[in-house]
Amino acid sequence: MSTNGGPAKAMTLRVRTRSEASASVAAFELEHPEGADLPPWEPGAHIDVHLPGERTRQYSLCGDPADRSSYRIGVLREPAGRGGSAWIHDSLREGDPLPVTGPRNHFRLTEGPRYLFLAGGVGVTPILPMLRECESRQAEWRLVYLGRSRDTMAFLDELRPFGDRVRIHCDDESGIADIGGLVGTPDRETLIYACGPEGLLREVERVAESLPAVTLHVERFAPKDPGLLGEQGPSFTVTFEQSGITADVKPGESILDVAEQHGLQPDYSCREGTCGTCEVAIVRGRADHRDSVLSPEEQDAGETMMICVSRSLTPELVIDL
């Protein structure tokens, strides 16, 4: 499912332009090979990029939602990664085809009078269109953008016109950031959005816990708790209501695994609970949420779950699949 108003679309786009956004981030503009308009999107959306070797990676859209002629993504080269970003940096050139699916959005910008954005490294990518949206809404906002050094921080030129509403913190200039000091004491009407490496997000969450009634939205690039994904849990029964199939989910299996074993073809991508592609509605039962997409409030509401990692707290679970 998609939170952009319809099913996510699989398509093969073409690289229109490639540029170096920083010493470690390459920016790519993608277009339809026949010049057709691309599916609409809103700030916070991402696309799934399908790479050789059946690898899929998620990248935030960081261009202009009003420009239906292209999507822009920023890709950080990760030397310690699994090879996807290295392939993109080393092999993807202007004119090349690139299969993608999307857009999807689990990091939507909600209405509010004031915003505080915190971006770490390439985590600035989903924030850029949010700033433009805030400008169009005439909402108050400020951005704290953190990085190791200025040469590694992408899209600084695009942020310069915003003046002192953007605070740049570089570790090599100012030392390790004091997140609490940078956040300050925003009032309860200030919405906080954060995206970046796990260490930053955990610190932002810790700081937010001490603030009264603050609303925090985060987007992760990796599982919040990788150890939790390895916990097998007891067996339970799952019923796929639309399909009329009931089956056991054993320790070590996921609901997604069992669905595929019975010939179903649910959408999925990361299999780590970070992209939101496999989200399905819960009809009956309580999920053992292990994803890094849903907020604690959304998990407590128990309306949907990510079937690639989450399990069941009840002996039987019924889902809309």
PDB file of C-alpha atoms in Angstrom:
ATOM      1  CA  MET A   1       0.000   0.000   0.000  1.00  0.00           C
ATOM      2  CA  SER A   2       1.014   3.598  -0.363  1.00  0.00           C
ATOM      3  CA  THR A   3       0.298   6.657   1.681  1.00  0.00           C
ATOM      4  CA  ASN A   4       0.560   8.829  -1.410  1.00  0.00           C
ATOM      5  CA  GLY A   5      -3.016   8.181  -2.509  1.00  0.00           C
ATOM      6  CA  GLY A   6      -2.850   4.915  -4.477  1.00  0.00           C
ATOM      7  CA  PRO A   7      -0.781   1.829  -5.163  1.00  0.00           C
ATOM      8  CA  ALA A   8       2.942   2.393  -5.524  1.00  0.00           C
ATOM      9  CA  LYS A   9       3.929   2.124  -9.170  1.00  0.00           C
ATOM     10  CA  ALA A  10       6.753   0.021 -10.595  1.00  0.00           C
ATOM     11  CA  MET A  11       8.481   1.768 -13.494  1.00  0.00           C
ATOM     12  CA  THR A  12      11.817   2.096 -15.218  1.00  0.00           C
ATOM     13  CA  LEU A  13      13.097   5.650 -15.228  1.00  0.00           C
ATOM     14  CA  ARG A  14      16.120   7.199 -16.911  1.00  0.00           C
ATOM     15  CA  VAL A  15      18.925   9.158 -15.295  1.00  0.00           C
ATOM     16  CA  ARG A  16      18.531  12.713 -16.583  1.00  0.00           C
ATOM     17  CA  THR A  17      21.440  14.238 -14.675  1.00  0.00           C
ATOM     18  CA  ARG A  18      24.084  13.220 -12.188  1.00  0.00           C
ATOM     19  CA  SER A  19      25.964  15.698 -10.005  1.00  0.00           C
ATOM     20  CA  GLU A  20      28.130  15.653  -6.911  1.00  0.00           C
ATOM     21  CA  ALA A  21      26.176  17.131  -3.999  1.00  0.00           C
ATOM     22  CA  SER A  22      29.136  16.708  -1.627  1.00  0.00           C
ATOM     23  CA  ALA A  23      32.354  14.735  -1.333  1.00  0.00           C
ATOM     24  CA  SER A  24      30.336  11.621  -0.452  1.00  0.00           C
ATOM     25  CA  VAL A  25      26.819  12.229  -1.849  1.00  0.00           C
ATOM     26  CA  ALA A  26      25.828  11.996  -5.516  1.00  0.00           C
ATOM     27  CA  ALA A  27      22.549  13.541  -6.676  1.00  0.00           C
ATOM     28  CA  PHE A  28      20.523  11.982  -9.482  1.00  0.00           C
ATOM     29  CA  GLU A  29      17.563  13.423 -11.380  1.00  0.00           C
ATOM     30  CA  LEU A  30      15.362  10.665 -12.795  1.00  0.00           C
ATOM     31  CA  GLU A  31      12.835  11.105 -15.608  1.00  0.00           C
ATOM     32  CA  HIS A  32      10.333   9.022 -17.547  1.00  0.00           C
ATOM     33  CA  PRO A  33      12.063   7.768 -20.720  1.00  0.00           C
ATOM     34  CA  GLU A  34       9.130   9.029 -22.837  1.00  0.00           C
ATOM     35  CA  GLY A  35       8.813  12.361 -21.058  1.00  0.00           C
ATOM     36  CA  ALA A  36       5.573  11.486 -19.269  1.00  0.00           C
ATOM     37  CA  ASP A  37       4.633  12.986 -15.915  1.00  0.00           C
ATOM     38  CA  LEU A  38       5.760  10.975 -12.890  1.00  0.00           C
ATOM     39  CA  PRO A  39       3.372   9.979 -10.073  1.00  0.00           C
ATOM     40  CA  PRO A  40       2.757  12.811  -7.602  1.00  0.00           C
ATOM     41  CA  TRP A  41       4.433  12.885  -4.213  1.00  0.00           C
ATOM     42  CA  GLU A  42       4.568  14.928  -1.022  1.00  0.00           C
ATOM     43  CA  PRO A  43       7.517  15.951   1.186  1.00  0.00           C
ATOM     44  CA  GLY A  44       8.840  12.968   3.132  1.00  0.00           C
ATOM     45  CA  ALA A  45       8.232  10.449   0.341  1.00  0.00           C
ATOM     46  CA  HIS A  46      10.785   7.928  -0.885  1.00  0.00           C
ATOM     47  CA  ILE A  47      11.177   5.521  -3.788  1.00  0.00           C
ATOM     48  CA  ASP A  48      12.522   1.980  -3.866  1.00  0.00           C
ATOM     49  CA  VAL A  49      15.464   1.693  -6.252  1.00  0.00           C
ATOM     50  CA  HIS A  50      16.046  -1.792  -7.685  1.00  0.00           C
ATOM     51  CA  LEU A  51      19.696  -2.640  -8.296  1.00  0.00           C
ATOM     52  CA  PRO A  52      21.468  -5.580  -9.948  1.00  0.00           C
ATOM     53  CA  GLY A  53      21.605  -8.741  -7.863  1.00  0.00           C
ATOM     54  CA  GLU A  54      18.012  -8.336  -6.617  1.00  0.00           C
ATOM     55  CA  ARG A  55      19.072  -5.561  -4.247  1.00  0.00           C
ATOM     56  CA  THR A  56      16.610  -2.824  -3.307  1.00  0.00           C
ATOM     57  CA  ARG A  57      17.418   0.442  -1.578  1.00  0.00           C
ATOM     58  CA  GLN A  58      15.154   3.271  -0.396  1.00  0.00           C
ATOM     59  CA  TYR A  59      16.014   6.893  -1.177  1.00  0.00           C
ATOM     60  CA  SER A  60      14.106   9.998  -0.145  1.00  0.00           C
ATOM     61  CA  LEU A  61      12.842  12.350  -2.835  1.00  0.00           C
ATOM     62  CA  CYS A  62      14.553  15.697  -2.357  1.00  0.00           C
ATOM     63  CA  GLY A  63      13.447  17.709  -5.369  1.00  0.00           C
ATOM     64  CA  ASP A  64      10.342  19.806  -5.988  1.00  0.00           C
ATOM     65  CA  PRO A  65       6.976  17.984  -5.679  1.00  0.00           C
ATOM     66  CA  ALA A  66       5.490  20.489  -8.152  1.00  0.00           C
ATOM     67  CA  ASP A  67       7.910  19.287 -10.846  1.00  0.00           C
ATOM     68  CA  ARG A  68       6.249  16.157 -12.243  1.00  0.00           C
ATOM     69  CA  SER A  69       8.966  15.766 -14.905  1.00  0.00           C
ATOM     70  CA  SER A  70      11.605  14.324 -12.581  1.00  0.00           C
ATOM     71  CA  TYR A  71      12.495  12.835  -9.215  1.00  0.00           C
ATOM     72  CA  ARG A  72      15.706  13.791  -7.411  1.00  0.00           C
ATOM     73  CA  ILE A  73      17.516  11.551  -4.927  1.00  0.00           C
ATOM     74  CA  GLY A  74      20.772  11.921  -3.006  1.00  0.00           C
ATOM     75  CA  VAL A  75      22.875   8.792  -2.501  1.00  0.00           C
ATOM     76  CA  LEU A  76      25.551   8.566   0.169  1.00  0.00           C
ATOM     77  CA  ARG A  77      28.472   6.299  -0.648  1.00  0.00           C
ATOM     78  CA  GLU A  78      28.704   3.944   2.322  1.00  0.00           C
ATOM     79  CA  PRO A  79      32.093   2.189   2.386  1.00  0.00           C
ATOM     80  CA  ALA A  80      30.888  -0.209   5.087  1.00  0.00           C
ATOM     81  CA  GLY A  81      27.527  -0.841   3.384  1.00  0.00           C
ATOM     82  CA  ARG A  82      26.294  -3.853   1.450  1.00  0.00           C
ATOM     83  CA  GLY A  83      27.407  -2.599  -1.955  1.00  0.00           C
ATOM     84  CA  GLY A  84      24.280  -0.881  -3.242  1.00  0.00           C
ATOM     85  CA  SER A  85      25.466   2.698  -2.813  1.00  0.00           C
ATOM     86  CA  ALA A  86      28.892   1.814  -4.198  1.00  0.00           C
ATOM     87  CA  TRP A  87      27.293   0.398  -7.353  1.00  0.00           C
ATOM     88  CA  ILE A  88      25.221   3.543  -7.800  1.00  0.00           C
ATOM     89  CA  HIS A  89      28.257   5.814  -7.372  1.00  0.00           C
ATOM     90  CA  ASP A  90      30.538   3.739  -9.578  1.00  0.00           C
ATOM     91  CA  SER A  91      28.163   2.552 -12.310  1.00  0.00           C
ATOM     92  CA  LEU A  92      25.103   4.788 -12.712  1.00  0.00           C
ATOM     93  CA  ARG A  93      25.515   7.411 -15.422  1.00  0.00           C
ATOM     94  CA  GLU A  94      23.341   9.905 -17.295  1.00  0.00           C
ATOM     95  CA  GLY A  95      21.026   8.130 -19.737  1.00  0.00           C
ATOM     96  CA  ASP A  96      21.063   4.830 -17.843  1.00  0.00           C
ATOM     97  CA  PRO A  97      17.773   3.073 -17.046  1.00  0.00           C
ATOM     98  CA  LEU A  98      16.871   2.568 -13.385  1.00  0.00           C
ATOM     99  CA  PRO A  99      13.930   0.433 -12.165  1.00  0.00           C
ATOM    100  CA  VAL A 100      12.079   2.012  -9.238  1.00  0.00           C
ATOM    101  CA  THR A 101       8.858   1.571  -7.286  1.00  0.00           C
ATOM    102  CA  GLY A 102       6.960   4.307  -5.526  1.00  0.00           C
ATOM    103  CA  PRO A 103       6.575   6.840  -4.233  1.00  0.00           C
ATOM    104  CA  ARG A 104       5.630   5.928  -0.665  1.00  0.00           C
ATOM    105  CA  ASN A 105       5.438   8.200   2.358  1.00  0.00           C
ATOM    106  CA  HIS A 106       5.733   7.308   6.046  1.00  0.00           C
ATOM    107  CA  PHE A 107       7.330  10.636   6.986  1.00  0.00           C
ATOM    108  CA  ARG A 108       4.566  13.020   6.033  1.00  0.00           C
ATOM    109  CA  LEU A 109       4.721  16.688   7.033  1.00  0.00           C
ATOM    110  CA  THR A 110       1.646  17.316   9.183  1.00  0.00           C
ATOM    111  CA  GLU A 111       0.024  20.709   9.697  1.00  0.00           C
ATOM    112  CA  GLY A 112       1.490  22.864  12.432  1.00  0.00           C
ATOM    113  CA  PRO A 113       2.417  26.466  13.234  1.00  0.00           C
ATOM    114  CA  ARG A 114       6.083  25.791  13.994  1.00  0.00           C
ATOM    115  CA  TYR A 115       8.665  23.179  13.065  1.00  0.00           C
ATOM    116  CA  LEU A 116      12.109  22.133  14.225  1.00  0.00           C
ATOM    117  CA  PHE A 117      14.037  19.965  11.766  1.00  0.00           C
ATOM    118  CA  LEU A 118      17.149  17.979  12.668  1.00  0.00           C
ATOM    119  CA  ALA A 119      19.118  16.381   9.857  1.00  0.00           C
ATOM    120  CA  GLY A 120      22.240  14.278  10.124  1.00  0.00           C
ATOM    121  CA  GLY A 121      24.302  13.864   6.962  1.00  0.00           C
ATOM    122  CA  VAL A 122      22.277  12.545   4.041  1.00  0.00           C
ATOM    123  CA  GLY A 123      19.247  12.675   6.345  1.00  0.00           C
ATOM    124  CA  VAL A 124      18.802  16.205   5.003  1.00  0.00           C
ATOM    125  CA  THR A 125      17.265  14.804   1.796  1.00  0.00           C
ATOM    126  CA  PRO A 126      13.641  14.346   2.990  1.00  0.00           C
ATOM    127  CA  ILE A 127      13.897  17.632   4.925  1.00  0.00           C
ATOM    128  CA  LEU A 128      14.645  19.821   1.871  1.00  0.00           C
ATOM    129  CA  PRO A 129      11.158  19.647   0.327  1.00  0.00           C
ATOM    130  CA  MET A 130       9.664  20.046   3.807  1.00  0.00           C
ATOM    131  CA  LEU A 131      11.389  23.414   4.149  1.00  0.00           C
ATOM    132  CA  ARG A 132       9.943  24.550   0.833  1.00  0.00           C
ATOM    133  CA  GLU A 133       6.495  23.374   1.958  1.00  0.00           C
ATOM    134  CA  CYS A 134       6.860  25.338   5.197  1.00  0.00           C
ATOM    135  CA  GLU A 135       7.746  28.407   3.166  1.00  0.00           C
ATOM    136  CA  SER A 136       4.613  27.997   1.049  1.00  0.00           C
ATOM    137  CA  ARG A 137       2.507  27.596   4.207  1.00  0.00           C
ATOM    138  CA  GLN A 138       4.216  30.597   5.799  1.00  0.00           C
ATOM    139  CA  ALA A 139       4.939  28.434   8.843  1.00  0.00           C
ATOM    140  CA  GLU A 140       7.765  29.163  11.279  1.00  0.00           C
ATOM    141  CA  TRP A 141      10.668  26.748  11.091  1.00  0.00           C
ATOM    142  CA  ARG A 142      14.326  26.224  11.845  1.00  0.00           C
ATOM    143  CA  LEU A 143      16.771  23.526  10.782  1.00  0.00           C
ATOM    144  CA  VAL A 144      19.769  22.074  12.596  1.00  0.00           C
ATOM    145  CA  TYR A 145      21.968  20.284  10.035  1.00  0.00           C
ATOM    146  CA  LEU A 146      24.776  18.146  11.457  1.00  0.00           C
ATOM    147  CA  GLY A 147      27.733  16.522   9.732  1.00  0.00           C
ATOM    148  CA  ARG A 148      31.316  15.435  10.191  1.00  0.00           C
ATOM    149  CA  SER A 149      32.672  18.221   7.947  1.00  0.00           C
ATOM    150  CA  ARG A 150      31.290  20.732   5.459  1.00  0.00           C
ATOM    151  CA  ASP A 151      32.688  18.908   2.452  1.00  0.00           C
ATOM    152  CA  THR A 152      30.604  15.828   3.339  1.00  0.00           C
ATOM    153  CA  MET A 153      27.336  17.764   3.800  1.00  0.00           C
ATOM    154  CA  ALA A 154      25.094  17.759   0.729  1.00  0.00           C
ATOM    155  CA  PHE A 155      22.999  20.621  -0.673  1.00  0.00           C
ATOM    156  CA  LEU A 156      24.529  23.362   1.495  1.00  0.00           C
ATOM    157  CA  ASP A 157      24.158  25.833  -1.386  1.00  0.00           C
ATOM    158  CA  GLU A 158      20.389  25.304  -1.410  1.00  0.00           C
ATOM    159  CA  LEU A 159      20.179  26.074   2.309  1.00  0.00           C
ATOM    160  CA  ARG A 160      22.259  29.255   2.239  1.00  0.00           C
ATOM    161  CA  PRO A 161      19.373  31.566   1.170  1.00  0.00           C
ATOM    162  CA  PHE A 162      17.461  30.642   4.331  1.00  0.00           C
ATOM    163  CA  GLY A 163      19.999  32.528   6.446  1.00  0.00           C
ATOM    164  CA  ASP A 164      20.026  32.059  10.207  1.00  0.00           C
ATOM    165  CA  ARG A 165      17.011  29.764  10.173  1.00  0.00           C
ATOM    166  CA  VAL A 166      19.550  27.070   9.266  1.00  0.00           C
ATOM    167  CA  ARG A 167      22.223  26.169  11.798  1.00  0.00           C
ATOM    168  CA  ILE A 168      25.155  24.137  10.471  1.00  0.00           C
ATOM    169  CA  HIS A 169      27.078  22.050  12.999  1.00  0.00           C
ATOM    170  CA  CYS A 170      30.275  20.331  11.828  1.00  0.00           C
ATOM    171  CA  ASP A 171      32.080  17.985  14.192  1.00  0.00           C
ATOM    172  CA  ASP A 172      35.493  18.969  12.858  1.00  0.00           C
ATOM    173  CA  GLU A 173      34.757  22.649  13.617  1.00  0.00           C
ATOM    174  CA  SER A 174      32.682  22.533  16.803  1.00  0.00           C
ATOM    175  CA  GLY A 175      33.168  19.082  18.288  1.00  0.00           C
ATOM    176  CA  ILE A 176      30.457  16.527  19.034  1.00  0.00           C
ATOM    177  CA  ALA A 177      27.051  18.182  19.032  1.00  0.00           C
ATOM    178  CA  ASP A 178      25.050  18.771  22.193  1.00  0.00           C
ATOM    179  CA  ILE A 179      21.655  17.732  20.858  1.00  0.00           C
ATOM    180  CA  GLY A 180      19.810  18.957  23.927  1.00  0.00           C
ATOM    181  CA  GLY A 181      21.349  22.403  23.562  1.00  0.00           C
ATOM    182  CA  LEU A 182      20.591  22.534  19.848  1.00  0.00           C
ATOM    183  CA  VAL A 183      16.971  21.478  20.362  1.00  0.00           C
ATOM    184  CA  GLY A 184      16.424  23.918  23.229  1.00  0.00           C
ATOM    185  CA  THR A 185      12.943  24.092  24.764  1.00  0.00           C
ATOM    186  CA  PRO A 186      10.404  24.249  21.933  1.00  0.00           C
ATOM    187  CA  ASP A 187       6.791  24.786  22.926  1.00  0.00           C
ATOM    188  CA  ARG A 188       4.204  22.046  22.572  1.00  0.00           C
ATOM    189  CA  GLU A 189       2.980  23.425  19.241  1.00  0.00           C
ATOM    190  CA  THR A 190       6.393  22.885  17.649  1.00  0.00           C
ATOM    191  CA  LEU A 191       6.581  19.703  15.584  1.00  0.00           C
ATOM    192  CA  ILE A 192      10.020  18.076  15.526  1.00  0.00           C
ATOM    193  CA  TYR A 193      11.194  16.113  12.483  1.00  0.00           C
ATOM    194  CA  ALA A 194      14.481  14.203  12.546  1.00  0.00           C
ATOM    195  CA  CYS A 195      16.282  12.051   9.987  1.00  0.00           C
ATOM    196  CA  GLY A 196      19.817  10.726   9.993  1.00  0.00           C
ATOM    197  CA  PRO A 197      22.056   8.036  11.473  1.00  0.00           C
ATOM    198  CA  GLU A 198      20.809   5.918  14.344  1.00  0.00           C
ATOM    199  CA  GLY A 199      23.043   7.564  16.950  1.00  0.00           C
ATOM    200  CA  LEU A 200      21.526  10.960  16.215  1.00  0.00           C
ATOM    201  CA  LEU A 201      17.955   9.672  16.245  1.00  0.00           C
ATOM    202  CA  ARG A 202      18.392   7.896  19.558  1.00  0.00           C
ATOM    203  CA  GLU A 203      19.771  11.078  21.114  1.00  0.00           C
ATOM    204  CA  VAL A 204      16.910  13.142  19.689  1.00  0.00           C
ATOM    205  CA  GLU A 205      14.418  10.640  21.101  1.00  0.00           C
ATOM    206  CA  ARG A 206      16.127  10.798  24.492  1.00  0.00           C
ATOM    207  CA  VAL A 207      15.981  14.594  24.505  1.00  0.00           C
ATOM    208  CA  ALA A 208      12.360  14.602  23.345  1.00  0.00           C
ATOM    209  CA  GLU A 209      11.328  12.410  26.295  1.00  0.00           C
ATOM    210  CA  SER A 210      12.250  15.238  28.646  1.00  0.00           C
ATOM    211  CA  LEU A 211      10.196  17.835  26.762  1.00  0.00           C
ATOM    212  CA  PRO A 212       6.534  18.352  27.711  1.00  0.00           C
ATOM    213  CA  ALA A 213       4.030  17.011  25.187  1.00  0.00           C
ATOM    214  CA  VAL A 214       6.443  17.344  22.239  1.00  0.00           C
ATOM    215  CA  THR A 215       5.499  15.693  18.937  1.00  0.00           C
ATOM    216  CA  LEU A 216       8.467  13.924  17.345  1.00  0.00           C
ATOM    217  CA  HIS A 217       8.576  12.345  13.879  1.00  0.00           C
ATOM    218  CA  VAL A 218      11.635  10.329  12.808  1.00  0.00           C
ATOM    219  CA  GLU A 219      12.682   8.450   9.702  1.00  0.00           C
ATOM    220  CA  ARG A 220      15.307   5.749   9.858  1.00  0.00           C
ATOM    221  CA  PHE A 221      17.600   4.275   7.220  1.00  0.00           C
ATOM    222  CA  ALA A 222      18.295   1.124   9.276  1.00  0.00           C
ATOM    223  CA  PRO A 223      16.430  -0.997  11.869  1.00  0.00           C
ATOM    224  CA  LYS A 224      16.018   0.736  15.225  1.00  0.00           C
ATOM    225  CA  ASP A 225      16.797  -2.475  17.123  1.00  0.00           C
ATOM    226  CA  PRO A 226      18.510  -5.108  14.917  1.00  0.00           C
ATOM    227  CA  GLY A 227      18.640  -7.534  17.841  1.00  0.00           C
ATOM    228  CA  LEU A 228      14.860  -7.538  18.071  1.00  0.00           C
ATOM    229  CA  LEU A 229      14.593  -8.768  14.480  1.00  0.00           C
ATOM    230  CA  GLY A 230      16.481 -11.931  15.413  1.00  0.00           C
ATOM    231  CA  GLU A 231      14.153 -12.880  18.266  1.00  0.00           C
ATOM    232  CA  GLN A 232      12.050 -15.724  16.905  1.00  0.00           C
ATOM    233  CA  GLY A 233       9.044 -15.693  19.229  1.00  0.00           C
ATOM    234  CA  PRO A 234       6.401 -18.446  19.584  1.00  0.00           C
ATOM    235  CA  SER A 235       4.319 -19.925  16.778  1.00  0.00           C
ATOM    236  CA  PHE A 236       0.948 -18.399  15.959  1.00  0.00           C
ATOM    237  CA  THR A 237      -1.785 -18.723  13.347  1.00  0.00           C
ATOM    238  CA  VAL A 238      -2.302 -16.103  10.677  1.00  0.00           C
ATOM    239  CA  THR A 239      -5.421 -15.768   8.535  1.00  0.00           C
ATOM    240  CA  PHE A 240      -5.153 -13.861   5.274  1.00  0.00           C
ATOM    241  CA  GLU A 241      -8.738 -12.615   5.175  1.00  0.00           C
ATOM    242  CA  GLN A 242      -8.961 -11.612   1.518  1.00  0.00           C
ATOM    243  CA  SER A 243      -7.419 -14.893   0.374  1.00  0.00           C
ATOM    244  CA  GLY A 244      -9.241 -17.210   2.778  1.00  0.00           C
ATOM    245  CA  ILE A 245      -5.974 -18.869   3.805  1.00  0.00           C
ATOM    246  CA  THR A 246      -5.078 -19.811   7.390  1.00  0.00           C
ATOM    247  CA  ALA A 247      -1.556 -21.001   8.176  1.00  0.00           C
ATOM    248  CA  ASP A 248       0.917 -21.391  11.025  1.00  0.00           C
ATOM    249  CA  VAL A 249       3.836 -18.997  11.393  1.00  0.00           C
ATOM    250  CA  LYS A 250       6.639 -20.899  13.098  1.00  0.00           C
ATOM    251  CA  PRO A 251       9.634 -19.527  14.993  1.00  0.00           C
ATOM    252  CA  GLY A 252      12.154 -18.221  12.488  1.00  0.00           C
ATOM    253  CA  GLU A 253       9.487 -17.531   9.859  1.00  0.00           C
ATOM    254  CA  SER A 254       7.887 -14.200   9.055  1.00  0.00           C
ATOM    255  CA  ILE A 255       4.293 -13.588   8.018  1.00  0.00           C
ATOM    256  CA  LEU A 256       5.713 -12.471   4.678  1.00  0.00           C
ATOM    257  CA  ASP A 257       7.531 -15.820   4.309  1.00  0.00           C
ATOM    258  CA  VAL A 258       4.315 -17.737   4.999  1.00  0.00           C
ATOM    259  CA  ALA A 259       2.314 -15.581   2.613  1.00  0.00           C
ATOM    260  CA  GLU A 260       4.770 -16.336  -0.173  1.00  0.00           C
ATOM    261  CA  GLN A 261       4.748 -20.048   0.662  1.00  0.00           C
ATOM    262  CA  HIS A 262       0.992 -20.053   0.030  1.00  0.00           C
ATOM    263  CA  GLY A 263       1.232 -18.300  -3.329  1.00  0.00           C
ATOM    264  CA  LEU A 264       0.414 -14.789  -2.190  1.00  0.00           C
ATOM    265  CA  GLN A 265       2.411 -11.863  -3.545  1.00  0.00           C
ATOM    266  CA  PRO A 266       2.358  -9.031  -1.016  1.00  0.00           C
ATOM    267  CA  ASP A 267       4.436  -5.939  -1.726  1.00  0.00           C
ATOM    268  CA  TYR A 268       7.757  -5.839   0.121  1.00  0.00           C
ATOM    269  CA  SER A 269      11.202  -4.386  -0.239  1.00  0.00           C
ATOM    270  CA  CYS A 270      13.687  -4.180   2.640  1.00  0.00           C
ATOM    271  CA  ARG A 271      12.621  -7.172   4.801  1.00  0.00           C
ATOM    272  CA  GLU A 272      14.005  -5.177   7.756  1.00  0.00           C
ATOM    273  CA  GLY A 273      10.933  -3.193   8.793  1.00  0.00           C
ATOM    274  CA  THR A 274      12.335   0.166   7.662  1.00  0.00           C
ATOM    275  CA  CYS A 275      10.690   0.989   4.311  1.00  0.00           C
ATOM    276  CA  GLY A 276       6.988   0.466   5.049  1.00  0.00           C
ATOM    277  CA  THR A 277       6.313  -1.350   1.760  1.00  0.00           C
ATOM    278  CA  CYS A 278       4.754  -4.458   3.343  1.00  0.00           C
ATOM    279  CA  GLU A 279       2.334  -2.600   5.635  1.00  0.00           C
ATOM    280  CA  VAL A 280      -1.050  -4.349   5.945  1.00  0.00           C
ATOM    281  CA  ALA A 281      -4.171  -3.666   7.987  1.00  0.00           C
ATOM    282  CA  ILE A 282      -4.884  -5.758  11.098  1.00  0.00           C
ATOM    283  CA  VAL A 283      -8.434  -7.134  11.193  1.00  0.00           C
ATOM    284  CA  ARG A 284      -8.216  -9.017  14.481  1.00  0.00           C
ATOM    285  CA  GLY A 285      -5.498  -9.801  17.013  1.00  0.00           C
ATOM    286  CA  ARG A 286      -2.546  -7.860  18.417  1.00  0.00           C
ATOM    287  CA  ALA A 287       0.730  -7.421  16.598  1.00  0.00           C
ATOM    288  CA  ASP A 288       4.170  -7.781  18.140  1.00  0.00           C
ATOM    289  CA  HIS A 289       5.560  -4.718  16.379  1.00  0.00           C
ATOM    290  CA  ARG A 290       9.237  -4.914  15.435  1.00  0.00           C
ATOM    291  CA  ASP A 291       9.383  -2.324  12.680  1.00  0.00           C
ATOM    292  CA  SER A 292      11.161   1.020  12.586  1.00  0.00           C
ATOM    293  CA  VAL A 293       8.444   2.831  10.618  1.00  0.00           C
ATOM    294  CA  LEU A 294       5.357   3.183  12.810  1.00  0.00           C
ATOM    295  CA  SER A 295       5.455   5.623  15.705  1.00  0.00           C
ATOM    296  CA  PRO A 296       4.824   4.271  19.218  1.00  0.00           C
ATOM    297  CA  GLU A 297       1.333   5.780  19.034  1.00  0.00           C
ATOM    298  CA  GLU A 298       0.636   4.039  15.722  1.00  0.00           C
ATOM    299  CA  GLN A 299       1.921   0.754  17.086  1.00  0.00           C
ATOM    300  CA  ASP A 300      -0.286   1.094  20.167  1.00  0.00           C
ATOM    301  CA  ALA A 301      -3.301   1.812  17.955  1.00  0.00           C
ATOM    302  CA  GLY A 302      -2.749  -1.583  16.329  1.00  0.00           C
ATOM    303  CA  GLU A 303      -4.361  -0.745  12.993  1.00  0.00           C
ATOM    304  CA  THR A 304      -1.525  -1.851  10.703  1.00  0.00           C
ATOM    305  CA  MET A 305       1.716  -3.832  10.840  1.00  0.00           C
ATOM    306  CA  MET A 306       4.818  -4.629   8.780  1.00  0.00           C
ATOM    307  CA  ILE A 307       4.612  -8.330   7.942  1.00  0.00           C
ATOM    308  CA  CYS A 308       8.295  -8.687   7.062  1.00  0.00           C
ATOM    309  CA  VAL A 309       9.410  -8.455  10.706  1.00  0.00           C
ATOM    310  CA  SER A 310       6.461  -8.108  13.088  1.00  0.00           C
ATOM    311  CA  ARG A 311       4.785 -11.108  14.703  1.00  0.00           C
ATOM    312  CA  SER A 312       1.712 -11.701  16.878  1.00  0.00           C
ATOM    313  CA  LEU A 313       1.025 -11.309  20.586  1.00  0.00           C
ATOM    314  CA  THR A 314      -2.190 -13.312  20.238  1.00  0.00           C
ATOM    315  CA  PRO A 315      -2.550 -16.995  19.231  1.00  0.00           C
ATOM    316  CA  GLU A 316      -4.393 -15.952  16.086  1.00  0.00           C
ATOM    317  CA  LEU A 317      -3.876 -12.909  13.882  1.00  0.00           C
ATOM    318  CA  VAL A 318      -6.165 -11.890  11.023  1.00  0.00           C
ATOM    319  CA  ILE A 319      -4.821  -9.450   8.432  1.00  0.00           C
ATOM    320  CA  ASP A 320      -6.224  -7.797   5.327  1.00  0.00           C
ATOM    321  CA  LEU A 321      -4.327  -9.692   2.639  1.00  0.00           C
TER     322      LEU A 321
END
